[in-house]
Amino acid sequence: MTKAVDEYYLLKGKLEEITWALEGSCNDIDCDRYMYKELLKKKYKPVLEHHFSCLSSLKREKEAVMRLLSMKKFKKFRHKLCTICKKKIDTLGEDYTIVSFTRPSEFKGQKVYQYKGISVHKKCKRKVLTPEGWEKT
Ligand SMILES: [Zn+2]
Ligand SMILES: [Zn+2]
């Protein structure tokens, strides 16, 4: 038996993959927008055009995954509290965004960047203050 939380993250990963493909980096190797085509170089000859071949099926897939993610048992994983207004946000909804910051740091003598993401509603975004020492990305 799979736990609801595992199922949720599996579906969410799938959703991210589809969203990514919709935005232009396709996961279909036959497609002209295939995400790794640079790595395949000369041998690569796409036969499909993303706009005509993939978009409608990706949209259908996205709807199907979203329907599954709307099940009651996933509600508690979807909702977070907005850092600014303290009200609920649906992390898969249109209102949700992450304001991200980085700051330079050091790890074992190497220069690295630390990352911080703040979950907010889109409308609350401009009220997020940059923490001291961090930079908005
Ligand atoms: Zn495609
Ligand atoms: Zn808010």
PDB file of C-alpha atoms and ligand atoms in Angstrom:
ATOM      1  CA  MET A   1       0.000   0.000   0.000  1.00  0.00           C
ATOM      2  CA  THR A   2       1.390   3.369  -0.940  1.00  0.00           C
ATOM      3  CA  LYS A   3       1.118   6.245   1.422  1.00  0.00           C
ATOM      4  CA  ALA A   4      -0.800   9.288   0.294  1.00  0.00           C
ATOM      5  CA  VAL A   5       2.295  11.434   0.758  1.00  0.00           C
ATOM      6  CA  ASP A   6       4.401   9.290  -1.599  1.00  0.00           C
ATOM      7  CA  GLU A   7       1.615   9.264  -4.115  1.00  0.00           C
ATOM      8  CA  TYR A   8       1.334  13.017  -3.851  1.00  0.00           C
ATOM      9  CA  TYR A   9       5.021  13.643  -4.545  1.00  0.00           C
ATOM     10  CA  LEU A  10       5.004  11.194  -7.403  1.00  0.00           C
ATOM     11  CA  LEU A  11       2.086  12.997  -9.024  1.00  0.00           C
ATOM     12  CA  LYS A  12       3.632  16.362  -8.295  1.00  0.00           C
ATOM     13  CA  GLY A  13       6.856  15.276  -9.991  1.00  0.00           C
ATOM     14  CA  LYS A  14       4.830  14.171 -12.985  1.00  0.00           C
ATOM     15  CA  LEU A  15       3.049  17.506 -13.039  1.00  0.00           C
ATOM     16  CA  GLU A  16       6.350  19.379 -12.979  1.00  0.00           C
ATOM     17  CA  GLU A  17       7.632  17.293 -15.854  1.00  0.00           C
ATOM     18  CA  ILE A  18       4.511  18.036 -17.898  1.00  0.00           C
ATOM     19  CA  THR A  19       4.618  21.745 -17.074  1.00  0.00           C
ATOM     20  CA  TRP A  20       8.237  21.848 -18.120  1.00  0.00           C
ATOM     21  CA  ALA A  21       7.427  20.086 -21.368  1.00  0.00           C
ATOM     22  CA  LEU A  22       4.556  22.484 -22.016  1.00  0.00           C
ATOM     23  CA  GLU A  23       6.861  25.430 -21.563  1.00  0.00           C
ATOM     24  CA  GLY A  24       9.156  24.203 -24.263  1.00  0.00           C
ATOM     25  CA  SER A  25      11.612  21.508 -23.146  1.00  0.00           C
ATOM     26  CA  CYS A  26       9.937  18.384 -24.324  1.00  0.00           C
ATOM     27  CA  ASN A  27      10.595  14.886 -22.987  1.00  0.00           C
ATOM     28  CA  ASP A  28       9.690  13.211 -26.261  1.00  0.00           C
ATOM     29  CA  ILE A  29      12.866  12.251 -28.099  1.00  0.00           C
ATOM     30  CA  ASP A  30      11.143  12.510 -31.478  1.00  0.00           C
ATOM     31  CA  CYS A  31      10.185  16.113 -30.882  1.00  0.00           C
ATOM     32  CA  ASP A  32      11.976  19.191 -32.210  1.00  0.00           C
ATOM     33  CA  ARG A  33      11.913  20.666 -28.697  1.00  0.00           C
ATOM     34  CA  TYR A  34      13.467  17.635 -27.035  1.00  0.00           C
ATOM     35  CA  MET A  35      15.312  18.829 -23.945  1.00  0.00           C
ATOM     36  CA  TYR A  36      18.536  16.918 -24.531  1.00  0.00           C
ATOM     37  CA  LYS A  37      18.846  17.465 -28.259  1.00  0.00           C
ATOM     38  CA  GLU A  38      22.071  19.433 -27.797  1.00  0.00           C
ATOM     39  CA  LEU A  39      23.656  16.329 -26.319  1.00  0.00           C
ATOM     40  CA  LEU A  40      22.600  14.179 -29.233  1.00  0.00           C
ATOM     41  CA  LYS A  41      24.139  16.493 -31.830  1.00  0.00           C
ATOM     42  CA  LYS A  42      24.326  15.278 -35.437  1.00  0.00           C
ATOM     43  CA  LYS A  43      22.524  11.974 -35.298  1.00  0.00           C
ATOM     44  CA  TYR A  44      19.440  13.674 -33.953  1.00  0.00           C
ATOM     45  CA  LYS A  45      16.597  14.086 -36.444  1.00  0.00           C
ATOM     46  CA  PRO A  46      13.294  15.030 -34.855  1.00  0.00           C
ATOM     47  CA  VAL A  47      10.184  13.923 -36.716  1.00  0.00           C
ATOM     48  CA  LEU A  48       7.575  15.711 -34.604  1.00  0.00           C
ATOM     49  CA  GLU A  49       6.862  19.372 -34.186  1.00  0.00           C
ATOM     50  CA  HIS A  50       6.159  20.239 -30.572  1.00  0.00           C
ATOM     51  CA  HIS A  51       3.390  22.671 -31.319  1.00  0.00           C
ATOM     52  CA  PHE A  52       1.426  20.232 -33.463  1.00  0.00           C
ATOM     53  CA  SER A  53       2.279  16.875 -31.960  1.00  0.00           C
ATOM     54  CA  CYS A  54       2.830  17.295 -28.245  1.00  0.00           C
ATOM     55  CA  LEU A  55       0.898  20.258 -26.914  1.00  0.00           C
ATOM     56  CA  SER A  56      -2.594  18.794 -26.954  1.00  0.00           C
ATOM     57  CA  SER A  57      -1.584  15.480 -25.401  1.00  0.00           C
ATOM     58  CA  LEU A  58       0.491  17.281 -22.754  1.00  0.00           C
ATOM     59  CA  LYS A  59      -2.497  19.450 -21.884  1.00  0.00           C
ATOM     60  CA  ARG A  60      -4.675  16.373 -21.550  1.00  0.00           C
ATOM     61  CA  GLU A  61      -2.075  14.692 -19.349  1.00  0.00           C
ATOM     62  CA  LYS A  62      -1.842  17.782 -17.187  1.00  0.00           C
ATOM     63  CA  GLU A  63      -5.597  17.861 -16.683  1.00  0.00           C
ATOM     64  CA  ALA A  64      -5.582  14.200 -15.719  1.00  0.00           C
ATOM     65  CA  VAL A  65      -2.801  14.669 -13.164  1.00  0.00           C
ATOM     66  CA  MET A  66      -4.481  17.789 -11.770  1.00  0.00           C
ATOM     67  CA  ARG A  67      -7.722  15.857 -11.355  1.00  0.00           C
ATOM     68  CA  LEU A  68      -5.893  13.216  -9.328  1.00  0.00           C
ATOM     69  CA  LEU A  69      -4.162  15.862  -7.265  1.00  0.00           C
ATOM     70  CA  SER A  70      -7.536  17.389  -6.440  1.00  0.00           C
ATOM     71  CA  MET A  71      -8.514  14.338  -4.438  1.00  0.00           C
ATOM     72  CA  LYS A  72      -9.412  15.045  -0.853  1.00  0.00           C
ATOM     73  CA  LYS A  73      -6.600  12.926   0.587  1.00  0.00           C
ATOM     74  CA  PHE A  74      -3.982  15.239  -0.957  1.00  0.00           C
ATOM     75  CA  LYS A  75      -5.434  18.454   0.393  1.00  0.00           C
ATOM     76  CA  LYS A  76      -3.178  18.617   3.415  1.00  0.00           C
ATOM     77  CA  PHE A  77      -0.041  18.325   1.264  1.00  0.00           C
ATOM     78  CA  ARG A  78      -1.145  20.965  -1.207  1.00  0.00           C
ATOM     79  CA  HIS A  79      -1.855  23.742   1.226  1.00  0.00           C
ATOM     80  CA  LYS A  80       0.712  25.972   2.862  1.00  0.00           C
ATOM     81  CA  LEU A  81       0.422  29.204   4.763  1.00  0.00           C
ATOM     82  CA  CYS A  82       1.467  32.395   3.044  1.00  0.00           C
ATOM     83  CA  THR A  83       4.473  33.953   4.788  1.00  0.00           C
ATOM     84  CA  ILE A  84       2.996  37.426   4.387  1.00  0.00           C
ATOM     85  CA  CYS A  85      -0.765  37.273   5.037  1.00  0.00           C
ATOM     86  CA  LYS A  86      -0.749  33.922   6.938  1.00  0.00           C
ATOM     87  CA  LYS A  87      -3.703  32.655   4.945  1.00  0.00           C
ATOM     88  CA  LYS A  88      -3.827  29.343   3.096  1.00  0.00           C
ATOM     89  CA  ILE A  89      -2.283  29.004  -0.352  1.00  0.00           C
ATOM     90  CA  ASP A  90      -2.764  26.157  -2.756  1.00  0.00           C
ATOM     91  CA  THR A  91       0.779  25.336  -3.872  1.00  0.00           C
ATOM     92  CA  LEU A  92      -0.516  23.983  -7.166  1.00  0.00           C
ATOM     93  CA  GLY A  93      -2.772  26.935  -7.812  1.00  0.00           C
ATOM     94  CA  GLU A  94      -2.316  30.009  -9.964  1.00  0.00           C
ATOM     95  CA  ASP A  95      -1.946  32.229  -6.908  1.00  0.00           C
ATOM     96  CA  TYR A  96       1.127  30.521  -5.597  1.00  0.00           C
ATOM     97  CA  THR A  97       4.653  31.721  -6.113  1.00  0.00           C
ATOM     98  CA  ILE A  98       8.052  31.401  -4.490  1.00  0.00           C
ATOM     99  CA  VAL A  99      10.218  34.430  -3.918  1.00  0.00           C
ATOM    100  CA  SER A 100      13.779  33.229  -3.855  1.00  0.00           C
ATOM    101  CA  PHE A 101      16.968  34.635  -2.424  1.00  0.00           C
ATOM    102  CA  THR A 102      20.582  33.570  -2.498  1.00  0.00           C
ATOM    103  CA  ARG A 103      23.658  34.518  -0.567  1.00  0.00           C
ATOM    104  CA  PRO A 104      27.284  33.641  -1.118  1.00  0.00           C
ATOM    105  CA  SER A 105      28.727  31.242   1.372  1.00  0.00           C
ATOM    106  CA  GLU A 106      31.631  28.856   1.775  1.00  0.00           C
ATOM    107  CA  PHE A 107      31.599  25.105   1.957  1.00  0.00           C
ATOM    108  CA  LYS A 108      34.873  23.222   2.530  1.00  0.00           C
ATOM    109  CA  GLY A 109      36.834  26.151   1.113  1.00  0.00           C
ATOM    110  CA  GLN A 110      34.612  26.363  -1.991  1.00  0.00           C
ATOM    111  CA  LYS A 111      32.506  29.350  -2.843  1.00  0.00           C
ATOM    112  CA  VAL A 112      28.873  28.260  -2.933  1.00  0.00           C
ATOM    113  CA  TYR A 113      25.456  29.897  -2.877  1.00  0.00           C
ATOM    114  CA  GLN A 114      22.820  29.315  -0.283  1.00  0.00           C
ATOM    115  CA  TYR A 115      19.222  29.344  -1.395  1.00  0.00           C
ATOM    116  CA  LYS A 116      16.105  30.429   0.443  1.00  0.00           C
ATOM    117  CA  GLY A 117      12.583  30.248  -0.960  1.00  0.00           C
ATOM    118  CA  ILE A 118       9.612  32.015   0.565  1.00  0.00           C
ATOM    119  CA  SER A 119       6.103  30.753  -0.262  1.00  0.00           C
ATOM    120  CA  VAL A 120       3.570  33.489  -0.854  1.00  0.00           C
ATOM    121  CA  HIS A 121       0.471  34.427  -2.812  1.00  0.00           C
ATOM    122  CA  LYS A 122       1.238  36.264  -6.041  1.00  0.00           C
ATOM    123  CA  LYS A 123      -0.533  39.305  -4.664  1.00  0.00           C
ATOM    124  CA  CYS A 124       1.632  39.241  -1.511  1.00  0.00           C
ATOM    125  CA  LYS A 125       4.875  38.951  -3.467  1.00  0.00           C
ATOM    126  CA  ARG A 126       5.812  42.612  -3.443  1.00  0.00           C
ATOM    127  CA  LYS A 127       5.496  42.737   0.340  1.00  0.00           C
ATOM    128  CA  VAL A 128       8.307  40.241   0.830  1.00  0.00           C
ATOM    129  CA  LEU A 129      11.342  42.001   2.262  1.00  0.00           C
ATOM    130  CA  THR A 130      14.827  40.869   1.366  1.00  0.00           C
ATOM    131  CA  PRO A 131      16.455  39.403   4.483  1.00  0.00           C
ATOM    132  CA  GLU A 132      19.710  41.053   5.464  1.00  0.00           C
ATOM    133  CA  GLY A 133      22.707  39.671   3.608  1.00  0.00           C
ATOM    134  CA  TRP A 134      20.558  37.966   0.954  1.00  0.00           C
ATOM    135  CA  GLU A 135      19.921  38.935  -2.623  1.00  0.00           C
ATOM    136  CA  LYS A 136      16.760  38.463  -4.627  1.00  0.00           C
ATOM    137  CA  THR A 137      17.175  36.106  -7.567  1.00  0.00           C
TER     138      THR A 137
HETATM  139 ZN    ZN B   1       7.365  18.029 -27.911  1.00  0.00          ZN
HETATM  140 ZN    ZN B   2      -0.675  35.960   1.115  1.00  0.00          ZN
END
